[in-house]
Coordinates of C-alpha atoms in Angstrom, one line a residue:
X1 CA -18.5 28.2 -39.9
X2 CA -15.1 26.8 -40.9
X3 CA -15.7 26.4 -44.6
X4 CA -17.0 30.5 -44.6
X5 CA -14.3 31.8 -43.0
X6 CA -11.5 29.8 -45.3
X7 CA -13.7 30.6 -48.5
X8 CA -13.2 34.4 -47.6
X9 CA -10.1 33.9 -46.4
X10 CA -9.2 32.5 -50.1
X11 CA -11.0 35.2 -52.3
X12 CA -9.5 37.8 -50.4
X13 CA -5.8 36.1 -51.3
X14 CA -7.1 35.2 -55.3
X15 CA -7.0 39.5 -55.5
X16 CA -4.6 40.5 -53.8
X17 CA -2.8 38.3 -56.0
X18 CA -4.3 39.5 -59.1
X19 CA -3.4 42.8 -58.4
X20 CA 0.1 42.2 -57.9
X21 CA 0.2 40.1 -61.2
X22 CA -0.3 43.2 -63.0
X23 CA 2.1 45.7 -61.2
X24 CA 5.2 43.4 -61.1
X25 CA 7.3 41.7 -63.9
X26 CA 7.1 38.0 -64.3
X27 CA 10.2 37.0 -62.8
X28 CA 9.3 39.5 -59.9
X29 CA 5.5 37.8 -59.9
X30 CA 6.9 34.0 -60.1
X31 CA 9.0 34.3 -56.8
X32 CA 5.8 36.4 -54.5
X33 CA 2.9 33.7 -55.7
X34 CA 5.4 31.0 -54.9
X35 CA 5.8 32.7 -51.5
X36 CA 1.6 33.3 -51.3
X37 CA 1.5 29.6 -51.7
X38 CA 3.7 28.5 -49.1
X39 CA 1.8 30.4 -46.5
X40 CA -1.5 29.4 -47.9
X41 CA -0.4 26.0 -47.7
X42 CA 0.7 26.7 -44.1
X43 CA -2.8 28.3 -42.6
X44 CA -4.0 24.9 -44.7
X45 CA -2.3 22.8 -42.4
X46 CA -3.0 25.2 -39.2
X47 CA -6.6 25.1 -39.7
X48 CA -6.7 21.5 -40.2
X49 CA -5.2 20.5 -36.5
X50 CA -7.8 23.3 -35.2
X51 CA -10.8 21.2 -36.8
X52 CA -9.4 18.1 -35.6
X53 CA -9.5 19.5 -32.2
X54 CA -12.6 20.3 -32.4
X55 CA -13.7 17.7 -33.5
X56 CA -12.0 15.6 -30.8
X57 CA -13.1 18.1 -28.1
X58 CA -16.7 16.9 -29.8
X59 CA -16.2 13.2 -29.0
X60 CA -15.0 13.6 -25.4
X61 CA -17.7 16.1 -24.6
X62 CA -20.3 13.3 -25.8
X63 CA -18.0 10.5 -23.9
X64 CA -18.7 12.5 -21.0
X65 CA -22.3 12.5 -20.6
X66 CA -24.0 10.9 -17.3
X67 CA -23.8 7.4 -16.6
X68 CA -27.9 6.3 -16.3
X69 CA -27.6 4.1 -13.3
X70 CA -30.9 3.5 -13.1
X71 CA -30.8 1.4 -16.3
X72 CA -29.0 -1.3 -13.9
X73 CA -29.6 -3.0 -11.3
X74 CA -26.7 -3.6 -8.2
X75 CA -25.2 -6.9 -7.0
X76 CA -23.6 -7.2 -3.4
X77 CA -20.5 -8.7 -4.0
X78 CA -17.1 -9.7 -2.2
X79 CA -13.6 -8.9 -3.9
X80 CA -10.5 -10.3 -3.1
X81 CA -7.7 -8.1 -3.0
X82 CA -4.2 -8.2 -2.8
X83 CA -1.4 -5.2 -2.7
X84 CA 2.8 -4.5 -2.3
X85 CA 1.7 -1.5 0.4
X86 CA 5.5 -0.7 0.3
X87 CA 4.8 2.6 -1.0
X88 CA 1.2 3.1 0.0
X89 CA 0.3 5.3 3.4
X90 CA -1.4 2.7 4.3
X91 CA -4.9 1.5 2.9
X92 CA -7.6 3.7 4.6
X93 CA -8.3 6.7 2.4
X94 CA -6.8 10.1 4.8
X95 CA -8.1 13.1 4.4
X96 CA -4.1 14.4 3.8
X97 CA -3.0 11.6 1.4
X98 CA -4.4 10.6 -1.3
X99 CA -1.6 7.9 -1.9
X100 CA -3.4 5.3 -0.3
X101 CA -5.2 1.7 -1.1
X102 CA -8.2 2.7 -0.9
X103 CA -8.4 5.9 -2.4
X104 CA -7.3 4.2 -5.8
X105 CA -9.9 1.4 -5.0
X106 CA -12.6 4.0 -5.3
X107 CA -10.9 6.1 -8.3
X108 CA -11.2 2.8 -10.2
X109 CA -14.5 1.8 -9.0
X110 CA -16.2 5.2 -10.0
X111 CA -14.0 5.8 -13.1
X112 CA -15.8 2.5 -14.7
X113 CA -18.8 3.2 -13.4
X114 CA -18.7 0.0 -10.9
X115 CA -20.6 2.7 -8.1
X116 CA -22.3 6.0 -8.0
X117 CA -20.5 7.0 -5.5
X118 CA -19.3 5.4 -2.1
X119 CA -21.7 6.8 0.3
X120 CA -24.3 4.2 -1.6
X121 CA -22.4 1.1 -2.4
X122 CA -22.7 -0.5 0.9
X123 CA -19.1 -0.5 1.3
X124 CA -17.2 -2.8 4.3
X125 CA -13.7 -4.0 4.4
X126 CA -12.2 -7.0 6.3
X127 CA -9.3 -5.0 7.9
X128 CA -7.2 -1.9 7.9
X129 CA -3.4 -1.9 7.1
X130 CA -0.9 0.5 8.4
X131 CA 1.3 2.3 6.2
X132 CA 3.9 0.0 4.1
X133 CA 2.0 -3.2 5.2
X134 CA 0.8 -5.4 1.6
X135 CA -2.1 -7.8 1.5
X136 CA -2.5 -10.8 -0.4
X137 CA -5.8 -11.8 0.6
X138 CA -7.8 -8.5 1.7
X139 CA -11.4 -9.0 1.2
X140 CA -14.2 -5.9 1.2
X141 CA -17.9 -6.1 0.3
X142 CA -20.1 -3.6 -2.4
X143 CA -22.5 -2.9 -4.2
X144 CA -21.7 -3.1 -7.8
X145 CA -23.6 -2.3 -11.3
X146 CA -24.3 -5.7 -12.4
X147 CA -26.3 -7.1 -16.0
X148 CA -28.2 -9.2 -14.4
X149 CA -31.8 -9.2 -13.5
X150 CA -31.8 -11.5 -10.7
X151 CA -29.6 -13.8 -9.0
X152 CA -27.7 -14.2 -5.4
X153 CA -27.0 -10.5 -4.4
X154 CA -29.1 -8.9 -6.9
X155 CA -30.8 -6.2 -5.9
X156 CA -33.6 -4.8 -7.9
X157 CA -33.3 -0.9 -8.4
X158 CA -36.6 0.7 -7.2
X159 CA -37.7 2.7 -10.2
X160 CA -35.1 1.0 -12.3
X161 CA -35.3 0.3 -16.3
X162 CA -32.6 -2.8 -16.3
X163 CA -35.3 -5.0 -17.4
X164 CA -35.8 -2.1 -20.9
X165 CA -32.0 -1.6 -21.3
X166 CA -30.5 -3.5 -24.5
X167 CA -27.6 -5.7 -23.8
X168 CA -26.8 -8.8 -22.2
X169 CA -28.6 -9.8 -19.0
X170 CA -27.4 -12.9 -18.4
X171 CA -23.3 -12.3 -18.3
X172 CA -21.9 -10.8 -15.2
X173 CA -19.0 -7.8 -15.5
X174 CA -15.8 -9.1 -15.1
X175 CA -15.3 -7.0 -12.3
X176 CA -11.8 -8.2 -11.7
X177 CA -10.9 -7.6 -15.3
X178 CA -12.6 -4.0 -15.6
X179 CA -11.3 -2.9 -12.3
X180 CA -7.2 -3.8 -13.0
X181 CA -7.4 -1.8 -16.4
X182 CA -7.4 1.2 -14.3
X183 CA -5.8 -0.1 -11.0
X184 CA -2.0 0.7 -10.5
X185 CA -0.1 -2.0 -10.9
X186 CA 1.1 -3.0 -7.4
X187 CA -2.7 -3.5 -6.5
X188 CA -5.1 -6.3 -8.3
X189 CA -8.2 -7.2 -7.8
X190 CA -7.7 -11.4 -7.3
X191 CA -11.6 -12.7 -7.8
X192 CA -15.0 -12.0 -7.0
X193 CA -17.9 -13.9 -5.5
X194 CA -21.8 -12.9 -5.1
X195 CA -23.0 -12.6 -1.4
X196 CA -26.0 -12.2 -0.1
X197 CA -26.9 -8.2 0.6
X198 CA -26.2 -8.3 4.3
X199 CA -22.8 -9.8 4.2
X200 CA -20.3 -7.3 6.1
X201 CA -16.7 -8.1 5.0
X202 CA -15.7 -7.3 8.6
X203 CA -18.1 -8.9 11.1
X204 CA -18.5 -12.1 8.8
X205 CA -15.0 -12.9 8.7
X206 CA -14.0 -16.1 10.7
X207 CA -10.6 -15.5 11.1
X208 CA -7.5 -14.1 9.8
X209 CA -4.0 -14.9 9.4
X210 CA -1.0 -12.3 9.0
X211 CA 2.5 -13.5 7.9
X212 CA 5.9 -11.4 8.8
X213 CA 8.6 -12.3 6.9
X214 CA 12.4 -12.5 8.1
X215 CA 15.9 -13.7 7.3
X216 CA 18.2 -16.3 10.0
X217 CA 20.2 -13.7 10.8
X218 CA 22.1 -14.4 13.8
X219 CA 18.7 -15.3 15.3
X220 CA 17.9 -18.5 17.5
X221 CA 14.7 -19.2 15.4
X222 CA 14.3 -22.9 17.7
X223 CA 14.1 -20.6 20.8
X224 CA 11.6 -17.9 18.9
X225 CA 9.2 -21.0 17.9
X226 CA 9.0 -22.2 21.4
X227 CA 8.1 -18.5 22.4
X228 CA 5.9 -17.9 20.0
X229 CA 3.9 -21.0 21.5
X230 CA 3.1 -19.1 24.3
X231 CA 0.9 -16.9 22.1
X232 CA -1.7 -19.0 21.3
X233 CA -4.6 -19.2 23.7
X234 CA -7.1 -16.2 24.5
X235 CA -5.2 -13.3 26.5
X236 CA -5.1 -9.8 27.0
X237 CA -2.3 -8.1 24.7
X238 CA -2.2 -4.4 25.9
X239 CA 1.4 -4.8 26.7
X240 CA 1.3 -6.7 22.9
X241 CA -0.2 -3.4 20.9
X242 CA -0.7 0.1 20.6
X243 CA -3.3 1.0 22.4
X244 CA -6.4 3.0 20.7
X245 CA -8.4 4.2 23.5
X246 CA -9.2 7.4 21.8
X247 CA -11.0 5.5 19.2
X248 CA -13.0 3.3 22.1
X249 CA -10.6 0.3 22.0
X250 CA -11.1 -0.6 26.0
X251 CA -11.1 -4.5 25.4
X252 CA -7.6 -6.0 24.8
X253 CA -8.8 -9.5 24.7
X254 CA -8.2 -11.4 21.8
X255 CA -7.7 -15.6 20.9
X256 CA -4.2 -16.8 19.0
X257 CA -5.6 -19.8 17.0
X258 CA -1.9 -20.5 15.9
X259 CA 1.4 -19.1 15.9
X260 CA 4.4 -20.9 13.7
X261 CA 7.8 -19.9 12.2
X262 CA 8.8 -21.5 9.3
X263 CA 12.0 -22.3 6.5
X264 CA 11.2 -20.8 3.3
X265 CA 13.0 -22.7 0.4
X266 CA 16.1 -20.5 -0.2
X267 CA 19.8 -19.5 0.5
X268 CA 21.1 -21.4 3.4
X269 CA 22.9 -19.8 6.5
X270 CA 22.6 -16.5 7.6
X271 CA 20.6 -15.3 4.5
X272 CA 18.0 -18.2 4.6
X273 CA 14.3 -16.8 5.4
X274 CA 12.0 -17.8 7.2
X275 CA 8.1 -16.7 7.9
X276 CA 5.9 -16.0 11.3
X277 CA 2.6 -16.6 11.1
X278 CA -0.1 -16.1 13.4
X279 CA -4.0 -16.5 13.1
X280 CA -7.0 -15.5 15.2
X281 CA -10.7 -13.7 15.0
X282 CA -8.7 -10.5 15.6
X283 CA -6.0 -8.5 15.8
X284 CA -5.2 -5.3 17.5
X285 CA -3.4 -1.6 16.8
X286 CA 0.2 -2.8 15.9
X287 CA 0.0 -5.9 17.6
X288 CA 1.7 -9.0 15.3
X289 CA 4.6 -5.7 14.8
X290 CA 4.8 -5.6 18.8
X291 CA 4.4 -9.2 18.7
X292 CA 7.8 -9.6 16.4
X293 CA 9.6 -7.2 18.6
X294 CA 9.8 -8.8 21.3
X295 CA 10.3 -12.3 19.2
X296 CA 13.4 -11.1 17.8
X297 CA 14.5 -10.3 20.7
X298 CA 14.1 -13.3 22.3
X299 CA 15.6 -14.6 19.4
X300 CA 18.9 -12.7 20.2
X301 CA 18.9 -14.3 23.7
X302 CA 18.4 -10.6 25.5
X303 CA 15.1 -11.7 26.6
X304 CA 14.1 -15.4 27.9
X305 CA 10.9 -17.2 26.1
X306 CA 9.4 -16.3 29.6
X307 CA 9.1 -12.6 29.0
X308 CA 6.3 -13.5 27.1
X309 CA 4.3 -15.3 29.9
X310 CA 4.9 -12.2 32.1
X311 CA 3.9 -9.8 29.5
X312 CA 0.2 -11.6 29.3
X313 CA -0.2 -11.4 33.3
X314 CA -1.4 -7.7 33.1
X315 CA -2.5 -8.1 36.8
X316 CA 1.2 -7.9 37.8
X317 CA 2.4 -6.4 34.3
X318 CA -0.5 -3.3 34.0
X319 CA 1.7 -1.2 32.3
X320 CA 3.5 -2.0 29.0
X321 CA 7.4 -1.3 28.9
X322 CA 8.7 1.3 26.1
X323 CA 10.3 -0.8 23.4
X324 CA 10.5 -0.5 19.2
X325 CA 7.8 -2.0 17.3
X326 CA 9.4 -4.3 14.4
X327 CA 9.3 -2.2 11.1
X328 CA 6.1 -2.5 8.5
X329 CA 7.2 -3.6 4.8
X330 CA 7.6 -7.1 5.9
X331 CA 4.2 -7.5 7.1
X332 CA 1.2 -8.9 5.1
X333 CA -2.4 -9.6 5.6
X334 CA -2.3 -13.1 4.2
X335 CA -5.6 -14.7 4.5
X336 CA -9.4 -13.5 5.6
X337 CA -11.4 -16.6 6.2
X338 CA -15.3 -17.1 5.4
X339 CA -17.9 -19.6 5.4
X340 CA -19.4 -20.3 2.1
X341 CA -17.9 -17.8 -0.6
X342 CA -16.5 -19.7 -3.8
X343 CA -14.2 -17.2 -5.1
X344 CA -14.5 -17.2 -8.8
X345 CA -11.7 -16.5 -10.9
X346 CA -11.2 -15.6 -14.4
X347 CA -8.5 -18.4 -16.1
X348 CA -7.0 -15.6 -18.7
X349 CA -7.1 -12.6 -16.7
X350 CA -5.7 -14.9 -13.3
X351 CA -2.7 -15.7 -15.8
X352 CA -2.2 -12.1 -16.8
X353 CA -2.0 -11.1 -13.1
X354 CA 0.1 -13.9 -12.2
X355 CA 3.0 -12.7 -15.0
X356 CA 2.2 -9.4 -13.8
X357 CA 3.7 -10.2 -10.4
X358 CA 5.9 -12.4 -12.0
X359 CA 7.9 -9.5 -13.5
X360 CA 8.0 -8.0 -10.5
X361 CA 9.5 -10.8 -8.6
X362 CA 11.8 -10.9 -11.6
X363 CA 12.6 -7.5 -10.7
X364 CA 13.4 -7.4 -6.9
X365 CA 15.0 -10.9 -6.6
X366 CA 17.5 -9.8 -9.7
X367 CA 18.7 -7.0 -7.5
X368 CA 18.6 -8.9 -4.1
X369 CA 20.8 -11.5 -6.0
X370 CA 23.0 -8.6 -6.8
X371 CA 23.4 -7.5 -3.6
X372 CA 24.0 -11.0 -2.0
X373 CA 27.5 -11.4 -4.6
X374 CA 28.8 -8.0 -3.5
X375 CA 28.2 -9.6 0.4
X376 CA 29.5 -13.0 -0.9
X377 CA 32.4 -10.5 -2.3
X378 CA 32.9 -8.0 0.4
X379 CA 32.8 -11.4 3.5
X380 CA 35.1 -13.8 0.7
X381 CA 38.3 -11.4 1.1
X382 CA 41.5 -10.7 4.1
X383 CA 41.0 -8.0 6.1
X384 CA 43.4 -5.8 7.6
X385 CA 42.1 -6.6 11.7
X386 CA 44.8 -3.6 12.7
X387 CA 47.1 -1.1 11.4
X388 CA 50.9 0.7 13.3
X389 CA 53.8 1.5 12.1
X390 CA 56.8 -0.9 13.1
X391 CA 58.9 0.0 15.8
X392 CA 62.7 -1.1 15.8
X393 CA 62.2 -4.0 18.0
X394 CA 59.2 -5.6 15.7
X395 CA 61.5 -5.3 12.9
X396 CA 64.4 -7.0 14.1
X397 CA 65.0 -10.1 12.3
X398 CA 67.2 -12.9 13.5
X399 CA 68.0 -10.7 16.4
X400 CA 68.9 -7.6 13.9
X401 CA 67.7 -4.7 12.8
X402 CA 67.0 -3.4 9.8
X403 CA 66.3 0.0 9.2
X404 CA 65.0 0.3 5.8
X405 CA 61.7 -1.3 6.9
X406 CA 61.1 0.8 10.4
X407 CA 58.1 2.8 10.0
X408 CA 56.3 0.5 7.8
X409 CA 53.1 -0.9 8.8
X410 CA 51.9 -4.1 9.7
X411 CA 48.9 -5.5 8.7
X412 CA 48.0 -8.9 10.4
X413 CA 45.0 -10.3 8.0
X414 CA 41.9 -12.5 9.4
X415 CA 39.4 -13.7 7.0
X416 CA 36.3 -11.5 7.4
X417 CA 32.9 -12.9 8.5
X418 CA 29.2 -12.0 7.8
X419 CA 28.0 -9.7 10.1
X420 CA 24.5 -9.9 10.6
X421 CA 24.0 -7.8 13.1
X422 CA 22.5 -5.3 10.6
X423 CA 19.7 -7.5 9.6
X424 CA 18.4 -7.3 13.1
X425 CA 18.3 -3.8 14.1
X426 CA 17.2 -2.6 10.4
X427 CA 13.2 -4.9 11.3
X428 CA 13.3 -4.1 14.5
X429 CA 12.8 -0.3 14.4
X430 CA 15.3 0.4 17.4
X431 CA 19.5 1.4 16.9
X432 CA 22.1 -1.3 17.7
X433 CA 22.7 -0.8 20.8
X434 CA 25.8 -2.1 22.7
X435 CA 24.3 -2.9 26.2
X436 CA 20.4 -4.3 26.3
X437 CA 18.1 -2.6 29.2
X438 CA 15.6 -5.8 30.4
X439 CA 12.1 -5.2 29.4
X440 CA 11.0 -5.4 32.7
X441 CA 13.3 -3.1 34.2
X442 CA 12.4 0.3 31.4
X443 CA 10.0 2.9 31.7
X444 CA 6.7 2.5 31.5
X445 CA 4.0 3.3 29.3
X446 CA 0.0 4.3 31.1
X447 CA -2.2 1.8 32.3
X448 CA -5.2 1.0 30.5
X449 CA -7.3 2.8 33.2
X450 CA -5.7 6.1 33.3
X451 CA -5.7 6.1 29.6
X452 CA -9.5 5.7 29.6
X453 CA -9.8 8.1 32.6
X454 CA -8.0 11.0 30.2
X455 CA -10.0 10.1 27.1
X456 CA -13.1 10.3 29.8
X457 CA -12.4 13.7 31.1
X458 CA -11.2 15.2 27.5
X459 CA -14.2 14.5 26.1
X460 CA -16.3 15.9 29.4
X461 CA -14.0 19.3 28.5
X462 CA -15.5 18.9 25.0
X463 CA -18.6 18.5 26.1
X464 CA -18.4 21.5 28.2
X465 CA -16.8 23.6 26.3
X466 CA -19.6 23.2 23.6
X467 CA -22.2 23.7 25.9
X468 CA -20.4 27.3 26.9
X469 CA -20.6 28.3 23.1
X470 CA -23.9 27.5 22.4
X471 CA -24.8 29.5 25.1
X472 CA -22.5 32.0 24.2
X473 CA -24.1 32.4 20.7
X474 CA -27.2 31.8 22.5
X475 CA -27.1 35.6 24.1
X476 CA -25.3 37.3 21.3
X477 CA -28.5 36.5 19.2
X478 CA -30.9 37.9 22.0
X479 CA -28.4 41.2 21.9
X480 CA -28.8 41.4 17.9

């Protein structure tokens, strides 16, 4: 259709131009065909992007063409995950956001045609992250296409045509490798292993271990690892959490395997970091952020190790005291454990992801470094402690006084020292304050049972109020 129109297009031009070729003079002629040429060569070049356009429009339209699933079969598979949450809103996908882990998980997983969609795929996750909190060992089960025919996980598509398709059959995807092309950058998909179908990435997990990260400070980390001792056992930690009764959370018992705080290898003094890390079978809303709260206080000596011990006796402590959870970014999922899954990992692709993270380390620790000279800077030099002008008996030397230096200030100098204060109150979520309220002695929050007893009656009104407006509707069709 193209050619036609530009072969019209072109005879229509030829006589125009012969036509003016015999009305003007030569000279006139010579400068009009050498404009008619420019602007022939112009619509040249015009129609030539509009054909290539086309013809691209062509290609995607035939990329685009529905994936035949049922020329594979699936594989039920666990991924290991890990993620900087930093700027995430957390890592379950919210109907408001769609800035979170999760959601990109998916985006990824459907864009390379991993799953049909996620209603199928058999989908379960390990655990849930708040907003900011990373991961570096998250672990969720799927269904995934797969090229093989048979094998651990395999499952055989009912009505399938894997066994027809062309191809390999014998060589897994690289899932980890298909699904980072696409992933942003802060989140990688680690390894995979095949599991059998009913695997739950939740229920199957044995344990798991979060790690909070910190610097000295002016912190009495010997007297926050002899509190955080008191941890470990099997309590109940409603006074430890946030509780979730709305979403049936009644039971607030949970078992502390371990609790430790350690030394990273690092600066020395008040910038030297250190790492709390607790496992167990499982954790509840907020609680290893409550559970740093109260640690760093302890660790400021407002609060004795023992204020631990009396939080746990819920018989005498029902009610948990208002405080400031610690903040989120330094919190990370570190580890969900499992019996019997060999992760496998890719050796090239492992080494692209580990220089992927590498830059970004490279990144962050350049500017931290930064930051620590301008303190090393800013804590090096004299400062002036107070500043008044003279009077004439503070500038009397040797008994006299002289008068060109009254009014002049005086600046007594004392060598500044780091003040750390500000690495506190920025993790613990609450404002410096200059005078601490005991724990025990501040307002309280509900009690478990009146919590349940509103969550109880709310959704009796619910109930109730359903049961009016069926009935209402009810009548107003009998009236129609």
């Amino acid at each position: 259709m193209m050619s036609v129109m530009m072969d019209h297009r072109n005879q229509t031009v030829q006589e125009i131009k012969n036509i003016l070729k015999r009305q003007l003079t030569d000279r006139e002629w010579s400068k009009v065909n050498k404009i008619l040429d420019q602007h022939r060569s112009a619509n040249v070049r015009t129609e030539s992007k509009e054909s290539d356009a086309e013809a691209k429009k062509g290609r995607k339209s035939r990329v685009s063409r529905p994936f035949d699933f049922s020329r594979y079969n699936t594989r039920h598979v666990a991924l290991r995950i890990s993620y900087l949450g930093w700027d995430f809103h957390g890592y379950v996908v919210q109907e408001d956001s769609e800035n979170t882990v999760e959601h990109h998980l998916f985006e990824a997983l459907t864009k390379t045609k991993l799953v049909e969609s996620r209603s199928t795929s058999n989908y379960s996750r390990c655990g849930r992250t708040d907003v900011g909190v990373s991961a570096f060992g998250q672990v969720i089960a799927i269904d995934l296409r797969t090229n093989l025919l048979e094998g651990q996980g395999v499952i055989q598509r009912a009505g399938g045509t894997a066994r027809q398709r062309n191809g390999t059959k014998t060589e897994e995807i690289n899932y980890p490798q298909v699904l980072n092309r696409v992933l942003p950058s802060e989140i990688r998909v680690l390894a995979w292993a095949p599991v059998e179908p009913g695997f739950h990435a939740r229920f199957d997990t044995l344990s798991r271990t979060y790690k909070y990260f910190f610097p000295a400070g002016d912190f009495d980390i010997e007297v926050m690892q002899e509190a955080s001792q008191k941890l470990v056992g099997t309590h109940d930690f409603r006074n430890f959490c946030k509780m979730d009764v709305a979403n049936g959370v009644v039971n607030h018992v949970r078992t502390v395997t371990a609790a430790t705080i350690e030394e990273l290898d690092g600066i020395s003094g008040a910038y030297q970091m250190f790492e709390f890390t607790i496992t167990g079978m499982a954790f509840l809303y907020h609680q290893v952020r409550c559970v740093m709260a109260i640690l760093f206080l302890i660790g400021q000596h407002k609060e004795k190790p023992e204020i631990i011990d009396q939080l746990l006796d819920v018989e005498r402590q029902p009610c948990k005291p208002q405080y400031s959870m610690a903040t989120d970014f330094p919190l990370v999922l570190y580890e969900c454990a499992y019996s019997g899954i060999q992760w496998i990992y890719d050796t090239a692709h492992h080494e692209r992801t580990i220089s992927q993270f590498q830059e970004k380390w490279t990144g962050h620790i350049v500017r931290a470094t930064m930051i620590k000279r301008m303190l090393d800077g800013l804590t090096s030099v004299p400062v002036i402690t107070s500043t008044h002008p003279c009077t004439e008996e503070e500038n009397k030397v040797d008994g006299q006084s002289s008068a060109d230096n009254i009014g002049d200030f005086t600046a007594p100098e004392s060598d500044a020292r780091p003040t750390t204060v500000r690495q506190v109150t920025c993790l613990s979520g609450c404002l410096p304050s200059k005078h601490h309220r005991p724990l025990l002695d501040r307002p309280r929050a509900e009690s478990l049972q009146n919590r349940i007893e509103h969550f109880a009656k709310r959704r009796k009104l619910d109930h109730s109020i359903h049961e009016e407006s069926t009935q209402c509707n009810l009548e107003i069709n009998k009236v129609d």
